[in-house]
Tab-separated table of C-alpha atoms in Angstrom:
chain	number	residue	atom	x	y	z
A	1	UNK	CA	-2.287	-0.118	28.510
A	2	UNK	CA	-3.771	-0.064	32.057
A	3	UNK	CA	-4.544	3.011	33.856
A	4	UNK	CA	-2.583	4.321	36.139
A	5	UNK	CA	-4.550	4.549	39.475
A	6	UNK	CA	-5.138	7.897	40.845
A	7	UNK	CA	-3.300	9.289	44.183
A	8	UNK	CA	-4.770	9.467	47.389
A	9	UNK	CA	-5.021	12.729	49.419
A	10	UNK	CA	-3.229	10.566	51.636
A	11	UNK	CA	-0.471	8.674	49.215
A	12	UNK	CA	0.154	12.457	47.991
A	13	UNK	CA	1.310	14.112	51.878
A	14	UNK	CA	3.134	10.842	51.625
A	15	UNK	CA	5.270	11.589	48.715
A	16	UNK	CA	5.708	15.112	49.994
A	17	UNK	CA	7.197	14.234	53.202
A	18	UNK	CA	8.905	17.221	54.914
A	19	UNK	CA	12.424	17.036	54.361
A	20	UNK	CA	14.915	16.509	56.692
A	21	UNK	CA	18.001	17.932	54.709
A	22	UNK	CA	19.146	21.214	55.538
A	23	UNK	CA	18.752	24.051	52.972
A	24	UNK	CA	21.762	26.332	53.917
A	25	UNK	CA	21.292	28.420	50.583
A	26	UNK	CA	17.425	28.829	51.188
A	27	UNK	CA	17.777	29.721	54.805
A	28	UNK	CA	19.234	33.025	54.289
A	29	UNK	CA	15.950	33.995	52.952
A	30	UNK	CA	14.127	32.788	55.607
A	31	UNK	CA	12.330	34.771	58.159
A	32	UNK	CA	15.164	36.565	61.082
A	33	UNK	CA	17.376	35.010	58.836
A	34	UNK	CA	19.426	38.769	59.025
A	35	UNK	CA	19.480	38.254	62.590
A	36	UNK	CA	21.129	35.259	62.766
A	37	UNK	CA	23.960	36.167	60.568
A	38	UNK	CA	24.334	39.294	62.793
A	39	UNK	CA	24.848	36.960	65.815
A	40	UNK	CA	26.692	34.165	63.938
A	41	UNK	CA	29.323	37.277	63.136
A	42	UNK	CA	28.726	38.674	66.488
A	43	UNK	CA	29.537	35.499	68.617
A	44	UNK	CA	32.615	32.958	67.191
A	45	UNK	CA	31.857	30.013	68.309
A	46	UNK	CA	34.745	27.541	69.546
A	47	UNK	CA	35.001	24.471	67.416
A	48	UNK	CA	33.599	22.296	70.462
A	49	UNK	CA	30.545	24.412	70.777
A	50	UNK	CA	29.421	23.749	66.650
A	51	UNK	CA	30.273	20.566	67.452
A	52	UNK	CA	27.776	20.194	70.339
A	53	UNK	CA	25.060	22.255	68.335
A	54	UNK	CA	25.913	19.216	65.486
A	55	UNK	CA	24.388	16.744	67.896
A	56	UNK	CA	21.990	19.229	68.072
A	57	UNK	CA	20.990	19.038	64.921
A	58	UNK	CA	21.375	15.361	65.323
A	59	UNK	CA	18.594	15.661	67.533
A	60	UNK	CA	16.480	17.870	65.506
A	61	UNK	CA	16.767	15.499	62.477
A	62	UNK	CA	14.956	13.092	64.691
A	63	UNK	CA	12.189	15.288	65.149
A	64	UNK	CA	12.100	15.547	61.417
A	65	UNK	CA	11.929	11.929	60.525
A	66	UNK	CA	8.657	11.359	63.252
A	67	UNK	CA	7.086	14.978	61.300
A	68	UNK	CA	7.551	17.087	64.035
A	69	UNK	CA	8.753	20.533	63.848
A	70	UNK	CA	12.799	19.506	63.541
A	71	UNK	CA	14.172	21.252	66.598
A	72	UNK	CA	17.009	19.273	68.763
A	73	UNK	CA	18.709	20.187	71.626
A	74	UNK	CA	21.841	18.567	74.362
A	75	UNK	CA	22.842	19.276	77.672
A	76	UNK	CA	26.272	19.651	78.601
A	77	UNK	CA	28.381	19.415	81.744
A	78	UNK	CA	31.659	20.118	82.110
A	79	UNK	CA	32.620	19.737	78.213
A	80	UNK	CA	30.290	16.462	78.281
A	81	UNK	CA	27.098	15.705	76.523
A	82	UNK	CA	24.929	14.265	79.688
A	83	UNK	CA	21.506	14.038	78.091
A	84	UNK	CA	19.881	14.995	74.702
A	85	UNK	CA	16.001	15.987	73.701
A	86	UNK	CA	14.224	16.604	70.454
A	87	UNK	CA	10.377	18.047	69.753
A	88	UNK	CA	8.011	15.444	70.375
A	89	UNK	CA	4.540	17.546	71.072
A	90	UNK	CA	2.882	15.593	68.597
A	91	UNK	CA	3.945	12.189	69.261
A	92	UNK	CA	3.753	12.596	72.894
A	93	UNK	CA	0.569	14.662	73.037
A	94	UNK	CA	2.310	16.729	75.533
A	95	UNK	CA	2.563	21.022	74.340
A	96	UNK	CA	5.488	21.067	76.722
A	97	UNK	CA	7.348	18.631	75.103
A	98	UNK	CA	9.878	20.931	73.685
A	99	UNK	CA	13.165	19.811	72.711
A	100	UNK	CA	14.453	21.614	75.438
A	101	UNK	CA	12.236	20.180	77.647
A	102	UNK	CA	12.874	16.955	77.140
A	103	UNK	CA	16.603	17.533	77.472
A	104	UNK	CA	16.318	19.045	80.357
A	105	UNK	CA	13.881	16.654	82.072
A	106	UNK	CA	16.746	13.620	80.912
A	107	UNK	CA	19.814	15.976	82.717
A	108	UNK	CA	18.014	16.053	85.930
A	109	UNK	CA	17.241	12.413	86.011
A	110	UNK	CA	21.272	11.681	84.889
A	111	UNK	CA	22.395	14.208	87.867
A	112	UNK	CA	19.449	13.070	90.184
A	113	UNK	CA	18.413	16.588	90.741
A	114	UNK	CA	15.828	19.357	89.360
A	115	UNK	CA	18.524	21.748	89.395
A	116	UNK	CA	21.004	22.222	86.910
A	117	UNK	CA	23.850	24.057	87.902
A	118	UNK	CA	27.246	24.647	85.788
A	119	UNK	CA	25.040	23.029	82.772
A	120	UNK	CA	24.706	24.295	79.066
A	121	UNK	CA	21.890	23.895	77.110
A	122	UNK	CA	22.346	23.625	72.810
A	123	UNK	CA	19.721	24.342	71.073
A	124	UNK	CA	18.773	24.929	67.235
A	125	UNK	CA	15.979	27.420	67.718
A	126	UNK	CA	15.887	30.405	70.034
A	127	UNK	CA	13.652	29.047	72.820
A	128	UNK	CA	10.328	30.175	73.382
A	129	UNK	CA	9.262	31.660	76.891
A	130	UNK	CA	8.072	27.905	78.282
A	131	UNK	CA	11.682	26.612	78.076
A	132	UNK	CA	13.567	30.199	78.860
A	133	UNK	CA	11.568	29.851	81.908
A	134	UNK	CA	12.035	26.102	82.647
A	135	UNK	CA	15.873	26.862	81.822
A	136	UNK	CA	15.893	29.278	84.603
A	137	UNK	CA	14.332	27.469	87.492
A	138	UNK	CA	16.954	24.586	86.516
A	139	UNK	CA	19.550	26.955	87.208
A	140	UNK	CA	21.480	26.552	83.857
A	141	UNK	CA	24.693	28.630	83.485
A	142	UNK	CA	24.083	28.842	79.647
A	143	UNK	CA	21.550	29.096	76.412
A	144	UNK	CA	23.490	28.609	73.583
A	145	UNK	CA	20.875	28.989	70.332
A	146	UNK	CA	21.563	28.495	66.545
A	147	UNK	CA	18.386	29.638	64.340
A	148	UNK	CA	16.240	32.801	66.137
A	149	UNK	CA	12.734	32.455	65.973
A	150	UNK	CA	11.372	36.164	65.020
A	151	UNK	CA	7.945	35.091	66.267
A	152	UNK	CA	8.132	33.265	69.659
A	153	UNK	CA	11.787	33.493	70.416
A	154	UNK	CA	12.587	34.707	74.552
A	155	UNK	CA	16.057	35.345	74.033
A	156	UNK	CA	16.123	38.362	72.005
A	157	UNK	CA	13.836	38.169	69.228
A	158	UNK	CA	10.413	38.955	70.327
A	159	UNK	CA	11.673	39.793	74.096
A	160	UNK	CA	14.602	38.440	75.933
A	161	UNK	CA	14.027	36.795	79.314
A	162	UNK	CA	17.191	36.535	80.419
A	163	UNK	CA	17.969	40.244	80.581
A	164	UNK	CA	15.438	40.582	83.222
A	165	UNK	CA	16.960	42.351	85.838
A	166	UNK	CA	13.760	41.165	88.259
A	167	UNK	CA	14.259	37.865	87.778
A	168	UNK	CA	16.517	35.645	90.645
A	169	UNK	CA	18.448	34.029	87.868
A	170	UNK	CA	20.291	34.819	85.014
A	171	UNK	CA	21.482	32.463	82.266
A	172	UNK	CA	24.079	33.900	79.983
A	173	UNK	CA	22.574	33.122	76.694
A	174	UNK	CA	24.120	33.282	72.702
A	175	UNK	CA	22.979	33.000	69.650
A	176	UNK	CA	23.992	32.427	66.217
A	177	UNK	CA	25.910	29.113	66.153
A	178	UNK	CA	25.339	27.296	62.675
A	179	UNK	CA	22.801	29.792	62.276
A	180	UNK	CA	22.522	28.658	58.767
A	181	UNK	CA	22.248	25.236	59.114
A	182	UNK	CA	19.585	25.139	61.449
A	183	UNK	CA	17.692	27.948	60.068
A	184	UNK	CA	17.876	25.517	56.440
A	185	UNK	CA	16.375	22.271	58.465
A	186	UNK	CA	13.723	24.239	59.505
A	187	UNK	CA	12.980	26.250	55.984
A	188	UNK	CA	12.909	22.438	54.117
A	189	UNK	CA	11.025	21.091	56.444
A	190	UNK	CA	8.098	23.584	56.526
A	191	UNK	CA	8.053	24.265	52.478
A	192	UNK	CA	8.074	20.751	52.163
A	193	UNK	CA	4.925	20.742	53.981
A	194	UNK	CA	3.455	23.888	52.615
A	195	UNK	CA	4.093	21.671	49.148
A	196	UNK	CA	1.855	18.778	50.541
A	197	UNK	CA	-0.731	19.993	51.689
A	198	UNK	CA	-0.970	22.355	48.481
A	199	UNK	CA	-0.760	18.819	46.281
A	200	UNK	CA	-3.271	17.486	49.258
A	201	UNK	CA	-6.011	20.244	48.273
A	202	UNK	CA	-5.916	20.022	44.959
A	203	UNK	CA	-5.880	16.388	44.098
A	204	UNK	CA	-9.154	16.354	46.786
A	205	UNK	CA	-10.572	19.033	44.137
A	206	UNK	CA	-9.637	17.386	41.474
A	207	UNK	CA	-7.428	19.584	39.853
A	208	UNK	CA	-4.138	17.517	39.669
A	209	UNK	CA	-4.136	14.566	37.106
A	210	UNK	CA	-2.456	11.566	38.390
């Protein structure tokens, strides 16, 4: 019987893939998970904002399936989805290409303007302090946020920008919708990572038989 030939380091991240399935159970472990179930009770969301954070998520499964970090975000206008973003750091080489960033960028070439008034942004992670600030100079009337991110989130989590009383403009800004969901992407997508690289190290050791 012929041998079975031995895995790559690289054939092995390859069968380890991150996944892009949400882990609803597993997210209410996850780090600030307790905080997001706070604001998911706090804040009832209307049926058409989950619905918006859906394409959302959407967006952030995208993100997923070219291995970047699976965050998504849209941009609405008066009840209307004008222009949609996902991260794409890595496959852009570009650190500011946030989800949020991108969306935004897209909205102010549909409305033909760098300002972004009566707008709402959807996003599945709390935004970081790059896009809290870029949401601000575009003028956005919302931040609406599903997962919080306990380490670099600027809307409540590690500070929150918009409750800056010195700043010219204020964004309302809520948090919490299909906290679970998005919190889950996230989770899967970084154990299933964690998982490769571990497999990654110690096939290149030579500790895992084939």
């Amino acid at each position: 019987m012929p041998e079975t030939p031995a895995l790559s380091v690289d054939s092995a991240v390859a069968a380890q893939a991150p996944s892009c399935r949400p882990d609803a159970a597993a997210s209410l472990s996850a780090p600030g998970a307790d905080m997001a179930l706070a604001l998911a009770s706090a804040y009832q969301a209307s049926a058409a904002e989950q619905d918006f954070m859906r394409q959302a998520l959407e967006q952030a499964q995208l993100a997923c399936g070219e291995g970047e970090v699976p965050v998504g975000a849209v941009v609405v206008k008066d009840g209307v989805v004008i222009a949609r973003g996902y991260n794409q750091p890595i496959g852009r080489h570009d650190p500011t290409a946030h989800a949020e960033i991108v969306a935004l960028r897209a909205a102010a070439e549909v409305l033909g303007n760098y300002r972004l008034p009566g707008c709402e942004l959807y996003v599945t992670l709390e935004p970081c302090v790059m896009c809290s600030g870029a949401m601000m100079h575009a003028r956005l009337a919302r931040v609406v946020f599903g997962a919080p991110d306990p380490k670099t989130g600027a809307c409540g989590s590690v500070l929150n920008l918009f409750g800056h009383g010195q700043l010219n403009h204020h964004a309302e800004a809520v948090g919490g919708v299909l906290a679970e969901e998005c919190g889950g992407l996230l989770k899967s997508f970084f154990a299933a990572r964690r998982a490769a690289a571990a497999q990654a190290r110690a096939l290149k050791n030579g500790m895992l038989n084939p």
